[in-house]
Tab-separated table of C-alpha atoms in Angstrom:
chain	number	residue	atom	x	y	z
A	1	MET	CA	69.067	103.041	119.794
A	2	LYS	CA	68.738	106.836	120.067
A	3	LEU	CA	66.270	106.480	122.945
A	4	ALA	CA	68.616	104.129	124.820
A	5	PHE	CA	71.545	106.521	124.348
A	6	TYR	CA	69.455	109.534	125.476
A	7	ILE	CA	68.299	107.829	128.683
A	8	ALA	CA	71.853	106.567	129.412
A	9	ARG	CA	73.218	110.067	129.001
A	10	ARG	CA	70.552	111.430	131.357
A	11	TYR	CA	71.482	108.820	133.951
A	12	LEU	CA	75.167	109.792	133.673
A	13	VAL	CA	74.858	113.583	133.935
A	14	SER	CA	71.717	113.964	136.048
A	15	ARG	CA	71.744	113.900	139.835
A	16	LYS	CA	71.093	110.394	141.119
A	17	SER	CA	69.071	109.577	144.204
A	18	ALA	CA	71.966	107.913	146.021
A	19	ASN	CA	75.120	109.961	146.578
A	20	ILE	CA	77.228	106.817	146.864
A	21	VAL	CA	76.314	105.964	143.264
A	22	ASN	CA	77.515	109.411	142.170
A	23	LEU	CA	80.770	108.880	144.016
A	24	ILE	CA	81.419	105.405	142.594
A	25	SER	CA	80.663	106.622	139.042
A	26	ALA	CA	83.101	109.503	139.495
A	27	ILE	CA	85.733	107.123	140.845
A	28	SER	CA	85.193	104.888	137.810
A	29	VAL	CA	85.745	107.780	135.412
A	30	VAL	CA	88.842	108.935	137.322
A	31	GLY	CA	90.267	105.396	137.472
A	32	VAL	CA	89.866	104.889	133.735
A	33	ALA	CA	91.318	108.354	133.056
A	34	ILE	CA	94.406	107.739	135.221
A	35	GLY	CA	95.034	104.346	133.612
A	36	THR	CA	94.659	105.840	130.130
A	37	MET	CA	96.970	108.730	130.986
A	38	ALA	CA	99.585	106.310	132.365
A	39	LEU	CA	99.483	104.262	129.161
A	40	ILE	CA	99.999	107.348	126.996
A	41	VAL	CA	102.860	108.683	129.133
A	42	VAL	CA	104.692	105.352	129.461
A	43	LEU	CA	104.398	104.485	125.753
A	44	SER	CA	105.574	107.987	124.814
A	45	ALA	CA	108.566	107.611	127.150
A	46	PHE	CA	109.527	104.318	125.484
A	47	ASN	CA	109.146	105.970	122.070
A	48	GLY	CA	111.371	108.822	123.192
A	49	ILE	CA	114.088	106.458	124.416
A	50	ASP	CA	113.856	104.414	121.195
A	51	SER	CA	114.104	107.553	119.043
A	52	PHE	CA	117.053	108.838	121.054
A	53	ILE	CA	118.970	105.549	120.762
A	54	GLU	CA	118.187	105.277	117.050
A	55	GLY	CA	119.374	108.856	116.565
A	56	MET	CA	122.590	108.185	118.454
A	57	LEU	CA	123.255	104.946	116.577
A	58	SER	CA	122.661	106.700	113.249
A	59	ASN	CA	125.882	108.631	113.926
A	60	PHE	CA	127.823	105.373	114.059
A	61	ASP	CA	125.925	102.799	111.992
A	62	PRO	CA	125.539	103.312	108.246
A	63	ASP	CA	122.215	103.158	106.419
A	64	LEU	CA	123.419	99.980	104.696
A	65	LYS	CA	126.349	97.732	105.562
A	66	ILE	CA	127.796	95.178	103.128
A	67	THR	CA	129.825	92.237	104.446
A	68	ALA	CA	130.990	88.924	103.022
A	69	VAL	CA	128.907	85.839	103.827
A	70	GLN	CA	132.016	83.649	103.944
A	71	GLY	CA	135.292	84.901	105.359
A	72	LYS	CA	136.043	88.153	107.141
A	73	SER	CA	137.307	90.223	104.231
A	74	PHE	CA	136.729	90.779	100.533
A	75	SER	CA	137.993	92.815	97.617
A	76	LEU	CA	136.038	95.354	95.605
A	77	ASP	CA	136.927	93.265	92.545
A	78	ASP	CA	134.917	90.317	93.894
A	79	ALA	CA	131.613	91.785	92.661
A	80	ASP	CA	130.152	94.711	90.748
A	81	PHE	CA	130.719	97.316	93.443
A	82	ASP	CA	131.065	100.108	90.879
A	83	SER	CA	127.378	99.686	90.001
A	84	VAL	CA	126.500	99.683	93.698
A	85	LYS	CA	128.274	103.002	94.236
A	86	GLN	CA	126.430	104.528	91.261
A	87	LEU	CA	122.939	103.417	92.321
A	88	THR	CA	120.335	106.159	92.506
A	89	GLY	CA	119.885	107.089	96.148
A	90	VAL	CA	123.390	106.107	97.270
A	91	VAL	CA	124.941	109.386	98.400
A	92	SER	CA	128.375	108.156	99.455
A	93	TYR	CA	130.259	105.109	100.650
A	94	ALA	CA	133.044	104.251	103.091
A	95	GLU	CA	135.551	101.402	102.995
A	96	VAL	CA	136.064	99.835	106.412
A	97	VAL	CA	138.553	97.418	107.947
A	98	GLU	CA	137.350	96.204	111.331
A	99	GLU	CA	138.980	93.604	113.587
A	100	ASN	CA	139.593	92.760	117.245
A	101	ALA	CA	142.874	93.802	118.819
A	102	LEU	CA	144.610	94.150	122.162
A	103	LEU	CA	145.192	97.741	123.220
A	104	SER	CA	147.893	98.748	125.669
A	105	TYR	CA	148.287	102.161	127.217
A	106	GLU	CA	150.812	102.907	129.968
A	107	GLY	CA	150.719	99.323	131.194
A	108	ARG	CA	146.943	98.939	131.032
A	109	LEU	CA	145.393	96.405	128.623
A	110	LYS	CA	141.998	96.106	126.940
A	111	TYR	CA	140.482	94.106	124.096
A	112	ALA	CA	138.722	96.372	121.637
A	113	VAL	CA	137.398	96.563	118.096
A	114	VAL	CA	139.727	98.579	115.873
A	115	LYS	CA	137.830	100.174	113.000
A	116	GLY	CA	139.904	101.558	110.146
A	117	VAL	CA	138.177	104.299	108.166
A	118	ALA	CA	139.037	107.124	105.789
A	119	THR	CA	140.133	110.447	107.236
A	120	ASP	CA	136.857	112.088	106.120
A	121	TYR	CA	134.712	109.508	107.920
A	122	ALA	CA	133.240	112.187	110.194
A	123	GLU	CA	131.530	113.784	107.175
A	124	PHE	CA	130.168	110.397	106.112
A	125	SER	CA	128.844	109.331	109.512
A	126	GLY	CA	128.244	112.542	111.441
A	127	LEU	CA	130.250	111.070	114.301
A	128	ASP	CA	131.814	114.453	115.020
A	129	SER	CA	128.436	115.542	116.430
A	130	VAL	CA	128.776	113.078	119.360
A	131	MET	CA	132.343	114.003	120.314
A	132	ILE	CA	132.580	114.735	124.027
A	133	ASP	CA	136.272	115.622	124.216
A	134	GLY	CA	139.015	116.504	121.770
A	135	GLU	CA	138.562	116.646	117.986
A	136	PHE	CA	137.821	114.180	115.204
A	137	PHE	CA	140.961	113.734	113.101
A	138	LEU	CA	142.884	110.593	112.182
A	139	LYS	CA	145.933	112.033	110.422
A	140	LYS	CA	148.323	114.915	110.891
A	141	GLY	CA	151.113	114.694	108.411
A	142	SER	CA	152.503	111.180	108.652
A	143	GLN	CA	151.345	110.656	112.249
A	144	ASN	CA	148.368	108.371	112.903
A	145	TYR	CA	145.711	109.333	115.436
A	146	ALA	CA	142.709	107.551	116.919
A	147	VAL	CA	139.236	108.601	118.006
A	148	ILE	CA	138.157	106.326	120.852
A	149	GLY	CA	134.914	105.412	122.551
A	150	GLU	CA	134.402	106.980	125.949
A	151	GLY	CA	134.213	103.537	127.564
A	152	VAL	CA	137.577	102.550	126.095
A	153	ARG	CA	139.030	105.828	127.251
A	154	TYR	CA	137.725	105.287	130.767
A	155	GLU	CA	139.028	101.712	131.090
A	156	LEU	CA	142.481	102.626	129.794
A	157	SER	CA	142.510	106.009	131.600
A	158	VAL	CA	143.580	107.714	128.385
A	159	GLY	CA	144.443	111.372	128.694
A	160	LEU	CA	144.113	113.391	125.487
A	161	SER	CA	146.639	115.967	126.679
A	162	PHE	CA	149.319	113.324	127.368
A	163	VAL	CA	151.968	112.279	124.876
A	164	SER	CA	151.746	108.535	125.524
A	165	PRO	CA	150.567	106.517	122.505
A	166	ILE	CA	148.032	103.699	122.404
A	167	TYR	CA	149.650	100.501	121.165
A	168	VAL	CA	147.551	98.159	119.024
A	169	ASN	CA	148.591	94.484	119.074
A	170	VAL	CA	147.257	91.758	116.758
A	171	PRO	CA	148.550	88.246	115.932
A	172	ARG	CA	150.357	87.805	112.649
A	173	ARG	CA	148.463	85.681	110.176
A	174	ASP	CA	151.190	83.247	109.098
A	175	PHE	CA	153.482	83.203	112.117
A	176	ARG	CA	153.798	79.684	113.613
A	177	SER	CA	156.542	79.876	116.242
A	178	THR	CA	155.524	80.594	119.835
A	179	ILE	CA	159.063	81.023	121.204
A	180	ASN	CA	159.203	84.789	120.760
A	181	ILE	CA	155.902	86.475	121.587
A	182	ASP	CA	156.943	89.842	120.147
A	183	GLN	CA	157.651	88.317	116.738
A	184	SER	CA	154.187	86.720	116.669
A	185	LEU	CA	152.449	90.097	116.864
A	186	ASN	CA	151.911	93.008	114.539
A	187	ARG	CA	152.209	96.153	116.582
A	188	GLY	CA	151.443	99.739	115.782
A	189	HIS	CA	150.757	102.874	117.752
A	190	VAL	CA	148.389	105.803	117.485
A	191	PHE	CA	147.891	108.932	119.533
A	192	PRO	CA	144.394	109.726	120.876
A	193	SER	CA	142.815	112.827	119.342
A	194	GLY	CA	139.326	112.686	120.847
A	195	SER	CA	136.595	110.546	122.357
A	196	PHE	CA	132.968	109.991	121.376
A	197	SER	CA	129.863	108.679	123.121
A	198	VAL	CA	127.102	106.933	121.178
A	199	GLU	CA	125.819	103.981	123.213
A	200	GLN	CA	127.392	102.064	126.066
A	201	GLU	CA	128.112	98.891	124.098
A	202	ILE	CA	129.759	100.839	121.276
A	203	ASP	CA	131.589	103.266	123.547
A	204	SER	CA	133.172	100.428	125.505
A	205	LYS	CA	134.765	98.588	122.601
A	206	TYR	CA	135.371	100.775	119.514
A	207	ILE	CA	138.429	102.759	118.473
A	208	LEU	CA	138.669	104.459	115.066
A	209	VAL	CA	142.023	104.598	113.258
A	210	PRO	CA	143.185	105.518	109.722
A	211	LEU	CA	142.261	102.963	107.049
A	212	ASP	CA	145.815	102.463	105.766
A	213	PHE	CA	147.052	101.916	109.333
A	214	ALA	CA	144.399	99.221	109.931
A	215	ARG	CA	145.105	97.501	106.607
A	216	SER	CA	148.803	97.329	107.348
A	217	LEU	CA	148.260	96.141	110.908
A	218	PHE	CA	145.763	93.409	109.982
A	219	GLU	CA	147.583	92.435	106.747
A	220	LEU	CA	144.588	93.292	104.594
A	221	GLU	CA	146.203	95.396	101.872
A	222	GLY	CA	143.676	96.097	99.111
A	223	ARG	CA	140.878	94.400	101.053
A	224	LEU	CA	138.140	95.477	103.449
A	225	THR	CA	135.822	93.847	105.955
A	226	SER	CA	132.755	95.926	105.090
A	227	LEU	CA	131.513	98.614	102.745
A	228	GLU	CA	129.178	101.183	104.290
A	229	LEU	CA	126.611	103.066	102.216
A	230	LYS	CA	124.899	106.356	102.987
A	231	VAL	CA	121.429	106.648	101.476
A	232	ASP	CA	119.569	109.823	100.542
A	233	ASP	CA	116.985	110.708	103.184
A	234	GLN	CA	114.309	110.995	100.501
A	235	ASP	CA	114.856	107.468	99.195
A	236	ASP	CA	113.483	104.166	100.435
A	237	VAL	CA	116.264	102.260	102.195
A	238	SER	CA	114.540	98.893	101.700
A	239	ARG	CA	114.315	99.464	97.943
A	240	ILE	CA	117.994	100.373	97.662
A	241	LYS	CA	118.909	97.431	99.877
A	242	ALA	CA	117.078	95.061	97.517
A	243	SER	CA	118.869	96.598	94.513
A	244	VAL	CA	122.280	96.255	96.182
A	245	GLN	CA	121.576	92.644	97.132
A	246	LYS	CA	120.530	91.850	93.571
A	247	LEU	CA	123.751	93.344	92.179
A	248	LEU	CA	126.056	91.569	94.646
A	249	GLY	CA	124.358	88.193	94.842
A	250	ALA	CA	124.182	85.671	97.668
A	251	GLN	CA	127.884	85.832	98.535
A	252	PHE	CA	127.363	89.208	100.250
A	253	LEU	CA	125.135	90.217	103.151
A	254	VAL	CA	123.407	93.613	103.010
A	255	GLN	CA	122.030	94.873	106.323
A	256	ASP	CA	120.028	97.987	107.113
A	257	ARG	CA	120.388	99.853	110.386
A	258	TYR	CA	117.741	97.758	112.149
A	259	GLU	CA	119.385	94.476	111.158
A	260	GLN	CA	122.785	95.653	112.375
A	261	HIS	CA	121.331	95.872	115.905
A	262	GLU	CA	118.362	93.541	115.541
A	263	PHE	CA	118.563	92.183	119.097
A	264	LEU	CA	118.715	95.661	120.659
A	265	TYR	CA	115.707	96.949	118.705
A	266	ARG	CA	113.757	93.763	119.400
A	267	VAL	CA	114.382	94.100	123.138
A	268	MET	CA	113.277	97.741	123.127
A	269	ARG	CA	110.045	96.918	121.318
A	270	SER	CA	109.290	93.930	123.536
A	271	GLU	CA	109.816	96.093	126.636
A	272	LYS	CA	107.426	98.699	125.278
A	273	TRP	CA	104.607	96.286	124.508
A	274	SER	CA	105.177	94.321	127.713
A	275	SER	CA	104.622	97.559	129.612
A	276	PHE	CA	101.519	98.165	127.494
A	277	LEU	CA	100.095	94.764	128.495
A	278	ILE	CA	100.932	95.281	132.184
A	279	LEU	CA	99.247	98.689	132.260
A	280	SER	CA	96.282	97.268	130.340
A	281	PHE	CA	95.925	94.644	133.062
A	282	ILE	CA	95.943	97.441	135.648
A	283	LEU	CA	93.168	99.090	133.626
A	284	VAL	CA	91.196	95.845	133.833
A	285	ILE	CA	91.495	95.975	137.622
A	286	ALA	CA	90.474	99.645	137.624
A	287	SER	CA	87.415	98.711	135.561
A	288	PHE	CA	86.041	96.745	138.510
A	289	ASN	CA	84.963	100.176	139.770
A	290	LEU	CA	82.925	100.515	136.586
A	291	LEU	CA	81.377	97.091	137.163
A	292	GLY	CA	80.414	98.014	140.715
A	293	SER	CA	79.158	101.442	139.668
A	294	LEU	CA	76.951	100.031	136.940
A	295	THR	CA	75.592	97.328	139.239
A	296	MET	CA	74.579	99.949	141.808
A	297	ILE	CA	73.019	102.146	139.113
A	298	ILE	CA	70.952	99.165	137.949
A	299	ILE	CA	69.819	98.549	141.539
A	300	ASP	CA	69.103	102.267	141.999
A	301	LYS	CA	67.035	102.388	138.801
A	302	LYS	CA	65.039	99.234	139.510
A	303	ASP	CA	61.790	101.157	139.664
A	304	ASP	CA	62.624	102.931	136.391
A	305	ILE	CA	63.255	99.564	134.748
A	306	LYS	CA	59.810	98.338	135.820
A	307	ILE	CA	58.186	101.537	134.568
A	308	LEU	CA	59.943	101.184	131.213
A	309	GLY	CA	58.783	97.559	131.052
A	310	SER	CA	55.176	98.561	131.715
A	311	MET	CA	55.436	101.154	128.934
A	312	GLY	CA	56.443	98.446	126.469
A	313	ALA	CA	60.222	98.509	126.666
A	314	ASN	CA	61.721	95.094	125.967
A	315	LYS	CA	64.822	93.535	127.483
A	316	LYS	CA	67.002	94.615	124.551
A	317	LEU	CA	66.165	98.319	125.020
A	318	VAL	CA	66.736	98.272	128.785
A	319	ARG	CA	70.031	96.418	128.361
A	320	GLN	CA	71.133	98.937	125.728
A	321	ILE	CA	70.438	101.796	128.152
A	322	PHE	CA	72.792	100.484	130.808
A	323	LEU	CA	75.313	99.222	128.279
A	324	PHE	CA	75.495	102.757	126.893
A	325	GLU	CA	75.813	103.989	130.475
A	326	GLY	CA	78.933	101.841	130.947
A	327	TRP	CA	80.338	102.905	127.590
A	328	LEU	CA	79.834	106.566	128.426
A	329	VAL	CA	81.750	106.152	131.681
A	330	SER	CA	84.598	104.376	129.809
A	331	PHE	CA	84.508	106.928	126.981
A	332	SER	CA	84.591	109.871	129.389
A	333	GLY	CA	87.529	108.369	131.268
A	334	ALA	CA	89.327	107.482	128.038
A	335	VAL	CA	88.933	110.967	126.543
A	336	GLY	CA	89.922	112.655	129.804
A	337	GLY	CA	92.945	110.370	130.179
A	338	LEU	CA	94.023	110.930	126.582
A	339	ILE	CA	93.839	114.704	127.010
A	340	LEU	CA	95.799	114.573	130.281
A	341	GLY	CA	98.379	112.194	128.784
A	342	VAL	CA	98.897	114.315	125.667
A	343	VAL	CA	99.217	117.479	127.781
A	344	LEU	CA	101.773	115.825	130.078
A	345	VAL	CA	103.819	114.512	127.141
A	346	TRP	CA	103.752	117.945	125.504
A	347	ALA	CA	104.753	119.641	128.765
A	348	GLN	CA	107.645	117.200	129.248
A	349	SER	CA	108.952	117.807	125.727
A	350	ARG	CA	108.448	121.562	125.991
A	351	PHE	CA	109.458	122.368	129.581
A	352	GLU	CA	111.467	119.242	130.610
A	353	LEU	CA	109.495	118.737	133.819
A	354	LEU	CA	111.241	115.470	134.729
A	355	LYS	CA	114.995	115.902	134.418
A	356	LEU	CA	117.719	113.274	134.427
A	357	PRO	CA	120.182	113.267	137.336
A	358	GLY	CA	123.822	114.029	136.676
A	359	ASP	CA	123.929	117.812	136.153
A	360	GLY	CA	124.308	117.590	132.394
A	361	SER	CA	126.762	114.694	132.321
A	362	PHE	CA	124.380	112.724	130.082
A	363	ALA	CA	123.601	113.369	126.429
A	364	LEU	CA	120.069	114.300	127.543
A	365	SER	CA	119.035	116.705	130.270
A	366	ALA	CA	115.497	115.291	130.631
A	367	TYR	CA	113.584	112.109	129.904
A	368	PRO	CA	112.778	111.998	126.173
A	369	VAL	CA	109.177	111.527	125.015
A	370	ASP	CA	107.648	110.963	121.602
A	371	LEU	CA	103.883	110.808	121.115
A	372	GLN	CA	102.781	108.521	118.266
A	373	LEU	CA	99.320	108.198	116.757
A	374	ILE	CA	99.395	104.394	116.818
A	375	ASP	CA	99.888	104.438	120.613
A	376	VAL	CA	97.002	106.867	121.102
A	377	SER	CA	94.754	104.733	118.889
A	378	ALA	CA	95.763	101.452	120.574
A	379	THR	CA	95.213	102.938	124.035
A	380	PHE	CA	91.802	104.336	123.134
A	381	LEU	CA	90.662	101.027	121.644
A	382	ILE	CA	91.889	98.903	124.563
A	383	VAL	CA	90.143	101.193	127.074
A	384	LEU	CA	86.856	101.002	125.152
A	385	CYS	CA	87.120	97.213	124.855
A	386	ILE	CA	87.760	96.832	128.577
A	387	GLY	CA	84.863	99.186	129.275
A	388	PHE	CA	82.550	97.142	127.060
A	389	PHE	CA	83.248	93.873	128.863
A	390	ALA	CA	83.050	95.586	132.271
A	391	ALA	CA	79.609	96.984	131.355
A	392	TRP	CA	78.312	93.820	129.685
A	393	TYR	CA	78.639	91.596	132.764
A	394	PRO	CA	76.233	93.423	135.149
A	395	VAL	CA	73.778	94.213	132.326
A	396	ARG	CA	73.003	90.497	131.944
A	397	SER	CA	71.129	90.494	135.266
A	398	ILE	CA	68.518	92.960	134.039
A	399	SER	CA	66.375	90.243	132.406
A	400	SER	CA	65.049	89.098	135.756
A	401	ASP	CA	63.639	92.550	136.476
A	402	LEU	CA	61.329	92.622	133.451
A	403	THR	CA	58.146	90.608	133.271
């Protein structure tokens, strides 16, 4: 084994008799390196986007969200919520009333999700950190205010400096007559105090209002549609989730942040690994250079193979020599590509080489990247596996050269 590796290494680094073989070997190493680098960069870019979206959503979605399995609302007397609030690891909680409504502003209409929360909700959620205009406040004296998503603001053309209110219209629960439309609706108004931007889907449909205003409007006095829990960063969310579920029983649904946007996270992960498979296929194509290079090296070293055979080398030893040769080419390309990929990812995160268009109108100024060990390991292994199969195929033909 050591002899085979030594001879293979000599074949790789020593000057070969045919310059074309040198060139093809170099092309093989470069091709593997570029493919490896592309895998590292692309996977890191997907990780960066995922981390950015998760970070943005963490300002809006709670660590744990409790909703009723049946019906839209529930009372805190329906289960042992006092024990839930006192669980170790639960830092704070927020009562929420959330329902669809029709917004009207200066003649413009839009369906939106009205979310009633306490006036200190910014401290609970950290939503004040993603405000892009105005301030986060829901009450001033007896006047109700609203913090709206940037998409809602855009569609309604809401101006924060104007004095026009946003009217919130919802159907009354027990009203049967359809003769008078106005009497069939509960209507309230709020003044916009600021706008936030988290994620396009959220920005385009959410408006935050005071909790008592939402309860009165939706006729949910003393009830709520969800209870949000904030968990200590040092605690295990899954453990606390299991404890909460055990206390509340099957009549309540407890969701962590991933489950609240399960489809979104699933799509992001599928896109990442689909890109990984596509780039791996490109690496397979690039490995044809390795196959050709190794075939030409075998032809070039035909005399050496015969000499080794006359000295007592068997087929296994000779095959190991050229198999190691192929592995060394793959390994060299993989290591070089990993180094280049890591350097590029570091440079992007440090110097923001590739910037986003828009002159700062986005939440990010440059494409986010996040290098993860599992991606580096998976890339290295897939490159070595591809290199093994690319080297194994031409090595099979060596048996005919030994007698």
